[in-house]
Amino acid sequence: MKILVTGAAGFIGSRLAERLILEGNEVYGIIHETSNHIEKLNVITADLTNDIFDIPNIDFDVVFHLAAATPLIKDKKKQKKINFEGTMNLFEKIKNKTNFIIYASGLGVFGNPGNSIVNEESKIQPDTDFVKIRFDAQKFLENSCKQNKINFSVCYFGDVYGDGSWFTDMIVKRLKNGTFKIPGKGDYSKCFVHVDDAVGVLTTIGKNNLYNESYVIADSTSTTFKEFVDYTADKIGAKHPGGVPMFLAKGVLGGDLIKLLTTSMKISNEKISKIYEFKYTSYKEGINSILDN
């Protein structure tokens, strides 16, 4: 297969590109101002916010759109330029070069579901500016694909963790030096998925041509953020961290990120589990795989 991955230098995108190459695919990766370390990746250096870039004249079997700004970027204009306008620019370049686009999104599109268990039929109700922009990009892609007779599928991921991500940089390192604090009490339910499983899900959808579907994706174990952090602390022999008032956390990380982090979420992964067998069915297994190495 000939495959295009946007955000191919990112945490998920780089691992997806590596997996696809190992499976014998011809992989092209869009990278913006980041050196490439992936052997056999065909690099396309491009800034999606600027429509002056070229995509090779190739018929791609599938395009994985992962490139996106994170909620750590507080500037809403910059978020829109990257996440929405960048998606528009990308589509104009690939609309005649593929018949399948897979879009990576997050559980934030479901807003605050209260005590409801979220699945693919749950109401979309984004309640942060960051997620609203991302969802606008999704709707643009979905509508544009329909108009151009291109297949489209979307993945709503829980919090994707792994070695070399926010998990090691923001939690493990700070637990070790005693500077990590939990926003609030940490008693909000969270849904996690190991990066290996995120990549496994994406490749499964792509190679099996699972067109015009949506999938809610996280492991099978419900937990709170405090339980997740405390388990990590126990693994590395660190103290359980204390909490920090919400207003202070918002001042440091921004309101959108704190809202996304502290909104309780429980999901059913029944649909995705019918087509993909999770390597790590709980956060404990996933954390062990990272910290035991």
mmCIF file of C-alpha atoms in Angstrom:
data_model
loop_
_atom_site.group_PDB
_atom_site.id
_atom_site.type_symbol
_atom_site.label_atom_id
_atom_site.label_comp_id
_atom_site.label_asym_id
_atom_site.label_seq_id
_atom_site.Cartn_x
_atom_site.Cartn_y
_atom_site.Cartn_z
ATOM 1 C CA MET A 1 0.000 0.000 0.000
ATOM 2 C CA LYS A 2 0.999 3.609 -0.584
ATOM 3 C CA ILE A 3 0.230 5.654 2.505
ATOM 4 C CA LEU A 4 0.496 9.302 3.570
ATOM 5 C CA VAL A 5 0.882 10.232 7.252
ATOM 6 C CA THR A 6 0.633 13.849 8.398
ATOM 7 C CA GLY A 7 2.408 14.707 11.630
ATOM 8 C CA ALA A 8 4.903 11.936 10.872
ATOM 9 C CA ALA A 9 7.446 13.381 13.311
ATOM 10 C CA GLY A 10 4.952 13.456 16.171
ATOM 11 C CA PHE A 11 4.496 11.057 19.063
ATOM 12 C CA ILE A 12 1.812 8.915 17.409
ATOM 13 C CA GLY A 13 2.623 9.737 13.783
ATOM 14 C CA SER A 14 6.269 8.647 13.962
ATOM 15 C CA ARG A 15 5.347 5.313 15.500
ATOM 16 C CA LEU A 16 2.555 4.812 12.960
ATOM 17 C CA ALA A 17 4.941 5.499 10.079
ATOM 18 C CA GLU A 18 7.496 3.053 11.487
ATOM 19 C CA ARG A 19 4.869 0.325 11.896
ATOM 20 C CA LEU A 20 3.539 0.818 8.377
ATOM 21 C CA ILE A 21 7.046 0.668 6.916
ATOM 22 C CA LEU A 22 7.830 -2.520 8.859
ATOM 23 C CA GLU A 23 4.686 -4.052 7.377
ATOM 24 C CA GLY A 24 6.074 -3.435 3.882
ATOM 25 C CA ASN A 25 4.132 -0.328 2.887
ATOM 26 C CA GLU A 26 5.452 2.625 0.878
ATOM 27 C CA VAL A 27 5.041 5.436 3.380
ATOM 28 C CA TYR A 28 5.193 9.178 2.842
ATOM 29 C CA GLY A 29 5.299 11.473 5.856
ATOM 30 C CA ILE A 30 4.559 15.174 6.116
ATOM 31 C CA ILE A 31 7.035 16.747 8.530
ATOM 32 C CA HIS A 32 7.301 20.398 9.545
ATOM 33 C CA GLU A 33 10.742 21.649 10.587
ATOM 34 C CA THR A 34 11.694 18.448 12.386
ATOM 35 C CA SER A 35 14.543 16.156 11.449
ATOM 36 C CA ASN A 36 13.538 12.717 10.271
ATOM 37 C CA HIS A 37 14.812 9.652 12.113
ATOM 38 C CA ILE A 38 12.629 7.031 10.424
ATOM 39 C CA GLU A 39 14.446 4.785 8.001
ATOM 40 C CA LYS A 40 12.809 4.364 4.573
ATOM 41 C CA LEU A 41 10.268 7.150 5.200
ATOM 42 C CA ASN A 42 9.665 9.320 2.143
ATOM 43 C CA VAL A 43 9.723 12.778 3.717
ATOM 44 C CA ILE A 44 7.544 15.641 2.524
ATOM 45 C CA THR A 45 8.651 18.838 4.239
ATOM 46 C CA ALA A 46 5.604 21.091 4.481
ATOM 47 C CA ASP A 47 3.895 23.664 6.660
ATOM 48 C CA LEU A 48 0.188 22.861 6.394
ATOM 49 C CA THR A 49 -0.723 26.396 7.475
ATOM 50 C CA ASN A 50 0.840 27.658 4.229
ATOM 51 C CA ASP A 51 -0.801 26.344 1.063
ATOM 52 C CA ILE A 52 2.464 26.600 -0.876
ATOM 53 C CA PHE A 53 3.586 22.983 -0.686
ATOM 54 C CA ASP A 54 3.460 19.996 -3.000
ATOM 55 C CA ILE A 55 2.309 16.431 -2.524
ATOM 56 C CA PRO A 56 3.789 13.835 -4.929
ATOM 57 C CA ASN A 57 1.500 12.813 -7.755
ATOM 58 C CA ILE A 58 0.702 9.464 -6.176
ATOM 59 C CA ASP A 59 -2.551 7.601 -5.606
ATOM 60 C CA PHE A 60 -2.511 6.966 -1.859
ATOM 61 C CA ASP A 61 -4.479 3.988 -0.592
ATOM 62 C CA VAL A 62 -5.048 5.837 2.677
ATOM 63 C CA VAL A 63 -4.169 9.179 4.276
ATOM 64 C CA PHE A 64 -3.805 9.366 8.066
ATOM 65 C CA HIS A 65 -4.320 12.948 9.242
ATOM 66 C CA LEU A 66 -2.625 13.280 12.644
ATOM 67 C CA ALA A 67 -0.950 16.684 12.371
ATOM 68 C CA ALA A 68 -2.456 19.068 14.921
ATOM 69 C CA ALA A 69 -1.662 21.681 17.547
ATOM 70 C CA THR A 70 -2.200 20.620 21.156
ATOM 71 C CA PRO A 71 -4.183 22.511 23.809
ATOM 72 C CA LEU A 72 -0.836 23.557 25.305
ATOM 73 C CA ILE A 73 -0.942 26.228 22.595
ATOM 74 C CA LYS A 74 -3.191 28.819 24.226
ATOM 75 C CA ASP A 75 -3.386 31.188 21.232
ATOM 76 C CA LYS A 76 -6.803 30.433 19.656
ATOM 77 C CA LYS A 77 -5.852 32.077 16.345
ATOM 78 C CA LYS A 78 -2.805 29.840 16.097
ATOM 79 C CA GLN A 79 -4.895 26.793 16.998
ATOM 80 C CA LYS A 80 -7.348 27.633 14.206
ATOM 81 C CA LYS A 81 -4.588 28.272 11.707
ATOM 82 C CA ILE A 82 -2.953 24.919 12.389
ATOM 83 C CA ASN A 83 -5.927 22.670 13.110
ATOM 84 C CA PHE A 84 -8.601 24.066 10.798
ATOM 85 C CA GLU A 85 -6.859 26.004 8.038
ATOM 86 C CA GLY A 86 -4.099 23.409 7.908
ATOM 87 C CA THR A 87 -6.717 20.702 7.356
ATOM 88 C CA MET A 88 -8.313 22.730 4.561
ATOM 89 C CA ASN A 89 -4.947 23.207 2.843
ATOM 90 C CA LEU A 90 -4.155 19.515 3.139
ATOM 91 C CA PHE A 91 -7.463 18.461 1.621
ATOM 92 C CA GLU A 92 -6.964 20.673 -1.417
ATOM 93 C CA LYS A 93 -3.657 18.911 -2.071
ATOM 94 C CA ILE A 94 -4.912 15.328 -1.647
ATOM 95 C CA LYS A 95 -8.531 15.393 -2.816
ATOM 96 C CA ASN A 96 -7.588 13.875 -6.175
ATOM 97 C CA LYS A 97 -4.938 11.537 -4.776
ATOM 98 C CA THR A 98 -6.775 9.235 -2.366
ATOM 99 C CA ASN A 99 -10.099 7.538 -1.733
ATOM 100 C CA PHE A 100 -9.723 7.120 2.048
ATOM 101 C CA ILE A 101 -8.889 9.617 4.817
ATOM 102 C CA ILE A 102 -8.638 8.680 8.499
ATOM 103 C CA TYR A 103 -8.845 11.539 10.995
ATOM 104 C CA ALA A 104 -7.443 11.292 14.529
ATOM 105 C CA SER A 105 -9.536 13.109 17.128
ATOM 106 C CA GLY A 106 -10.113 12.827 20.872
ATOM 107 C CA LEU A 107 -12.791 12.112 23.448
ATOM 108 C CA GLY A 108 -13.088 15.833 24.151
ATOM 109 C CA VAL A 109 -15.701 16.084 21.373
ATOM 110 C CA PHE A 110 -18.182 14.460 23.775
ATOM 111 C CA GLY A 111 -17.873 17.355 26.212
ATOM 112 C CA ASN A 112 -19.042 16.518 29.716
ATOM 113 C CA PRO A 113 -21.154 13.349 29.485
ATOM 114 C CA GLY A 114 -21.826 13.186 33.217
ATOM 115 C CA ASN A 115 -22.425 9.614 34.329
ATOM 116 C CA SER A 116 -23.176 8.349 30.806
ATOM 117 C CA ILE A 117 -20.950 5.745 29.183
ATOM 118 C CA VAL A 118 -19.628 7.215 25.935
ATOM 119 C CA ASN A 119 -19.760 5.206 22.715
ATOM 120 C CA GLU A 120 -19.999 5.917 18.995
ATOM 121 C CA GLU A 121 -23.667 6.877 19.299
ATOM 122 C CA SER A 122 -23.097 9.466 22.046
ATOM 123 C CA LYS A 123 -23.885 13.123 21.423
ATOM 124 C CA ILE A 124 -21.085 15.298 20.107
ATOM 125 C CA GLN A 125 -20.985 18.393 22.342
ATOM 126 C CA PRO A 126 -17.517 19.999 22.480
ATOM 127 C CA ASP A 127 -17.233 22.521 25.290
ATOM 128 C CA THR A 128 -13.753 24.006 24.842
ATOM 129 C CA ASP A 129 -12.495 26.312 22.097
ATOM 130 C CA PHE A 130 -9.689 23.892 21.297
ATOM 131 C CA VAL A 131 -12.036 20.958 20.692
ATOM 132 C CA LYS A 132 -14.566 23.089 18.808
ATOM 133 C CA ILE A 133 -11.853 24.044 16.321
ATOM 134 C CA ARG A 134 -10.753 20.427 15.965
ATOM 135 C CA PHE A 135 -14.335 19.311 15.449
ATOM 136 C CA ASP A 136 -14.893 22.026 12.827
ATOM 137 C CA ALA A 137 -11.897 20.581 10.986
ATOM 138 C CA GLN A 138 -13.419 17.120 11.236
ATOM 139 C CA LYS A 139 -16.768 18.333 9.857
ATOM 140 C CA PHE A 140 -14.987 20.100 7.013
ATOM 141 C CA LEU A 141 -13.119 16.924 6.103
ATOM 142 C CA GLU A 142 -16.197 14.735 6.400
ATOM 143 C CA ASN A 143 -18.356 17.031 4.244
ATOM 144 C CA SER A 144 -15.594 17.555 1.677
ATOM 145 C CA CYS A 145 -15.029 13.817 1.421
ATOM 146 C CA LYS A 146 -18.743 13.248 0.747
ATOM 147 C CA GLN A 147 -18.749 15.888 -1.971
ATOM 148 C CA ASN A 148 -15.688 14.360 -3.602
ATOM 149 C CA LYS A 149 -16.738 10.718 -3.095
ATOM 150 C CA ILE A 150 -13.844 9.986 -0.755
ATOM 151 C CA ASN A 151 -14.236 7.545 2.133
ATOM 152 C CA PHE A 152 -13.746 8.972 5.618
ATOM 153 C CA SER A 153 -13.372 7.483 9.103
ATOM 154 C CA VAL A 154 -12.635 9.090 12.474
ATOM 155 C CA CYS A 155 -10.960 7.796 15.646
ATOM 156 C CA TYR A 156 -11.833 9.348 19.006
ATOM 157 C CA PHE A 157 -8.838 8.514 21.193
ATOM 158 C CA GLY A 158 -8.582 8.588 24.943
ATOM 159 C CA ASP A 159 -5.351 9.953 26.450
ATOM 160 C CA VAL A 160 -2.564 8.325 24.434
ATOM 161 C CA TYR A 161 0.520 7.644 26.566
ATOM 162 C CA GLY A 162 3.845 5.937 26.090
ATOM 163 C CA ASP A 163 7.597 6.346 26.359
ATOM 164 C CA GLY A 164 8.696 9.775 25.137
ATOM 165 C CA SER A 165 5.301 11.443 25.557
ATOM 166 C CA TRP A 166 3.646 13.700 28.119
ATOM 167 C CA PHE A 167 3.623 10.625 30.351
ATOM 168 C CA THR A 168 7.411 10.484 30.712
ATOM 169 C CA ASP A 169 8.087 14.203 30.276
ATOM 170 C CA MET A 170 5.357 15.657 32.496
ATOM 171 C CA ILE A 171 4.599 12.865 34.969
ATOM 172 C CA VAL A 172 7.514 10.450 35.397
ATOM 173 C CA LYS A 173 10.279 13.069 35.388
ATOM 174 C CA ARG A 174 8.393 15.397 37.712
ATOM 175 C CA LEU A 175 7.409 12.615 40.075
ATOM 176 C CA LYS A 176 11.090 11.752 40.347
ATOM 177 C CA ASN A 177 12.105 15.300 41.230
ATOM 178 C CA GLY A 178 9.051 15.941 43.412
ATOM 179 C CA THR A 179 7.557 18.776 41.340
ATOM 180 C CA PHE A 180 4.438 17.072 39.942
ATOM 181 C CA LYS A 181 1.074 18.226 41.267
ATOM 182 C CA ILE A 182 -2.376 16.862 40.421
ATOM 183 C CA PRO A 183 -4.962 19.444 39.301
ATOM 184 C CA GLY A 184 -7.638 19.361 42.010
ATOM 185 C CA LYS A 185 -8.129 16.058 43.793
ATOM 186 C CA GLY A 186 -7.571 13.875 40.727
ATOM 187 C CA ASP A 187 -10.823 12.004 41.357
ATOM 188 C CA TYR A 188 -12.068 12.420 37.767
ATOM 189 C CA SER A 189 -12.403 9.286 35.619
ATOM 190 C CA LYS A 190 -10.020 9.043 32.663
ATOM 191 C CA CYS A 191 -9.661 6.799 29.621
ATOM 192 C CA PHE A 192 -6.156 5.811 28.542
ATOM 193 C CA VAL A 193 -4.710 4.023 25.531
ATOM 194 C CA HIS A 194 -1.093 2.965 25.048
ATOM 195 C CA VAL A 195 0.513 4.380 21.906
ATOM 196 C CA ASP A 196 1.159 0.857 20.581
ATOM 197 C CA ASP A 197 -2.578 0.208 20.653
ATOM 198 C CA ALA A 198 -3.366 3.602 19.112
ATOM 199 C CA VAL A 199 -1.067 2.688 16.229
ATOM 200 C CA GLY A 200 -2.512 -0.826 16.047
ATOM 201 C CA VAL A 201 -6.045 0.537 15.757
ATOM 202 C CA LEU A 202 -5.100 2.988 13.006
ATOM 203 C CA THR A 203 -3.295 0.370 10.938
ATOM 204 C CA THR A 204 -6.188 -2.067 11.348
ATOM 205 C CA ILE A 205 -8.706 0.483 10.084
ATOM 206 C CA GLY A 206 -6.489 1.469 7.189
ATOM 207 C CA LYS A 207 -5.480 -1.928 5.856
ATOM 208 C CA ASN A 208 -8.977 -3.365 6.198
ATOM 209 C CA ASN A 209 -10.638 -0.455 4.397
ATOM 210 C CA LEU A 210 -13.059 0.229 7.239
ATOM 211 C CA TYR A 211 -14.746 3.087 5.436
ATOM 212 C CA ASN A 212 -17.117 5.707 6.828
ATOM 213 C CA GLU A 213 -16.926 4.583 10.433
ATOM 214 C CA SER A 214 -16.288 6.200 13.802
ATOM 215 C CA TYR A 215 -14.513 4.514 16.700
ATOM 216 C CA VAL A 216 -14.176 5.352 20.396
ATOM 217 C CA ILE A 217 -10.748 4.102 21.469
ATOM 218 C CA ALA A 218 -9.349 3.465 24.950
ATOM 219 C CA ASP A 219 -8.371 0.415 26.965
ATOM 220 C CA SER A 220 -10.882 -1.615 28.944
ATOM 221 C CA THR A 221 -9.967 -0.385 32.435
ATOM 222 C CA SER A 222 -11.669 2.629 33.964
ATOM 223 C CA THR A 223 -9.557 4.606 36.430
ATOM 224 C CA THR A 224 -9.149 8.044 37.940
ATOM 225 C CA PHE A 225 -6.288 10.358 37.118
ATOM 226 C CA LYS A 226 -5.019 10.076 40.712
ATOM 227 C CA GLU A 227 -4.987 6.275 40.506
ATOM 228 C CA PHE A 228 -3.054 6.486 37.239
ATOM 229 C CA VAL A 229 -0.481 8.858 38.706
ATOM 230 C CA ASP A 230 -0.182 7.047 42.048
ATOM 231 C CA TYR A 231 0.426 3.723 40.286
ATOM 232 C CA THR A 232 3.200 5.375 38.266
ATOM 233 C CA ALA A 233 4.702 6.834 41.448
ATOM 234 C CA ASP A 234 4.692 3.417 43.118
ATOM 235 C CA LYS A 235 6.467 1.890 40.103
ATOM 236 C CA ILE A 236 9.354 4.355 40.309
ATOM 237 C CA GLY A 237 9.485 4.568 44.104
ATOM 238 C CA ALA A 238 8.282 8.170 44.268
ATOM 239 C CA LYS A 239 5.897 9.780 46.728
ATOM 240 C CA HIS A 240 2.246 10.174 45.798
ATOM 241 C CA PRO A 241 1.882 13.792 44.670
ATOM 242 C CA GLY A 242 -0.392 16.342 46.262
ATOM 243 C CA GLY A 243 -2.978 18.450 44.512
ATOM 244 C CA VAL A 244 -2.998 22.040 43.339
ATOM 245 C CA PRO A 245 -6.081 24.300 43.285
ATOM 246 C CA MET A 246 -7.836 24.412 39.926
ATOM 247 C CA PHE A 247 -7.410 28.161 39.502
ATOM 248 C CA LEU A 248 -3.640 27.831 39.831
ATOM 249 C CA ALA A 249 -3.539 24.912 37.392
ATOM 250 C CA LYS A 250 -5.547 26.918 34.860
ATOM 251 C CA GLY A 251 -3.117 29.803 35.181
ATOM 252 C CA VAL A 252 -0.196 27.558 34.280
ATOM 253 C CA LEU A 253 -1.696 25.188 31.698
ATOM 254 C CA GLY A 254 -4.698 27.133 30.407
ATOM 255 C CA GLY A 255 -8.414 26.665 30.890
ATOM 256 C CA ASP A 256 -8.997 24.416 27.866
ATOM 257 C CA LEU A 257 -6.332 21.896 28.837
ATOM 258 C CA ILE A 258 -7.442 21.754 32.471
ATOM 259 C CA LYS A 259 -11.078 21.299 31.448
ATOM 260 C CA LEU A 260 -10.138 18.468 29.096
ATOM 261 C CA LEU A 261 -7.961 16.879 31.768
ATOM 262 C CA THR A 262 -10.403 17.115 34.664
ATOM 263 C CA THR A 263 -13.693 16.239 32.935
ATOM 264 C CA SER A 264 -14.709 12.709 33.923
ATOM 265 C CA MET A 265 -15.091 10.299 31.026
ATOM 266 C CA LYS A 266 -16.018 6.627 30.834
ATOM 267 C CA ILE A 267 -16.302 4.793 27.529
ATOM 268 C CA SER A 268 -17.315 1.539 25.942
ATOM 269 C CA ASN A 269 -14.717 0.125 23.551
ATOM 270 C CA GLU A 270 -17.003 -2.682 22.434
ATOM 271 C CA LYS A 271 -17.060 -1.611 18.769
ATOM 272 C CA ILE A 272 -13.303 -1.271 18.291
ATOM 273 C CA SER A 273 -12.677 -4.489 20.250
ATOM 274 C CA LYS A 274 -14.582 -6.418 17.582
ATOM 275 C CA ILE A 275 -11.892 -5.619 15.009
ATOM 276 C CA TYR A 276 -8.790 -5.079 17.157
ATOM 277 C CA GLU A 277 -7.341 -6.995 20.113
ATOM 278 C CA PHE A 278 -5.707 -4.595 22.564
ATOM 279 C CA LYS A 279 -2.112 -5.345 23.516
ATOM 280 C CA TYR A 280 -2.577 -3.512 26.817
ATOM 281 C CA THR A 281 -6.071 -3.893 28.248
ATOM 282 C CA SER A 282 -5.296 -1.758 31.300
ATOM 283 C CA TYR A 283 -3.164 1.259 32.122
ATOM 284 C CA LYS A 284 -1.216 -0.879 34.618
ATOM 285 C CA GLU A 285 -0.033 -3.229 31.872
ATOM 286 C CA GLY A 286 0.882 -0.265 29.689
ATOM 287 C CA ILE A 287 2.785 1.567 32.438
ATOM 288 C CA ASN A 288 4.624 -1.665 33.325
ATOM 289 C CA SER A 289 5.737 -2.042 29.699
ATOM 290 C CA ILE A 290 7.310 1.418 29.799
ATOM 291 C CA LEU A 291 8.859 1.491 33.261
ATOM 292 C CA ASP A 292 10.040 -2.121 33.489
ATOM 293 C CA ASN A 293 12.360 -1.672 30.496
#
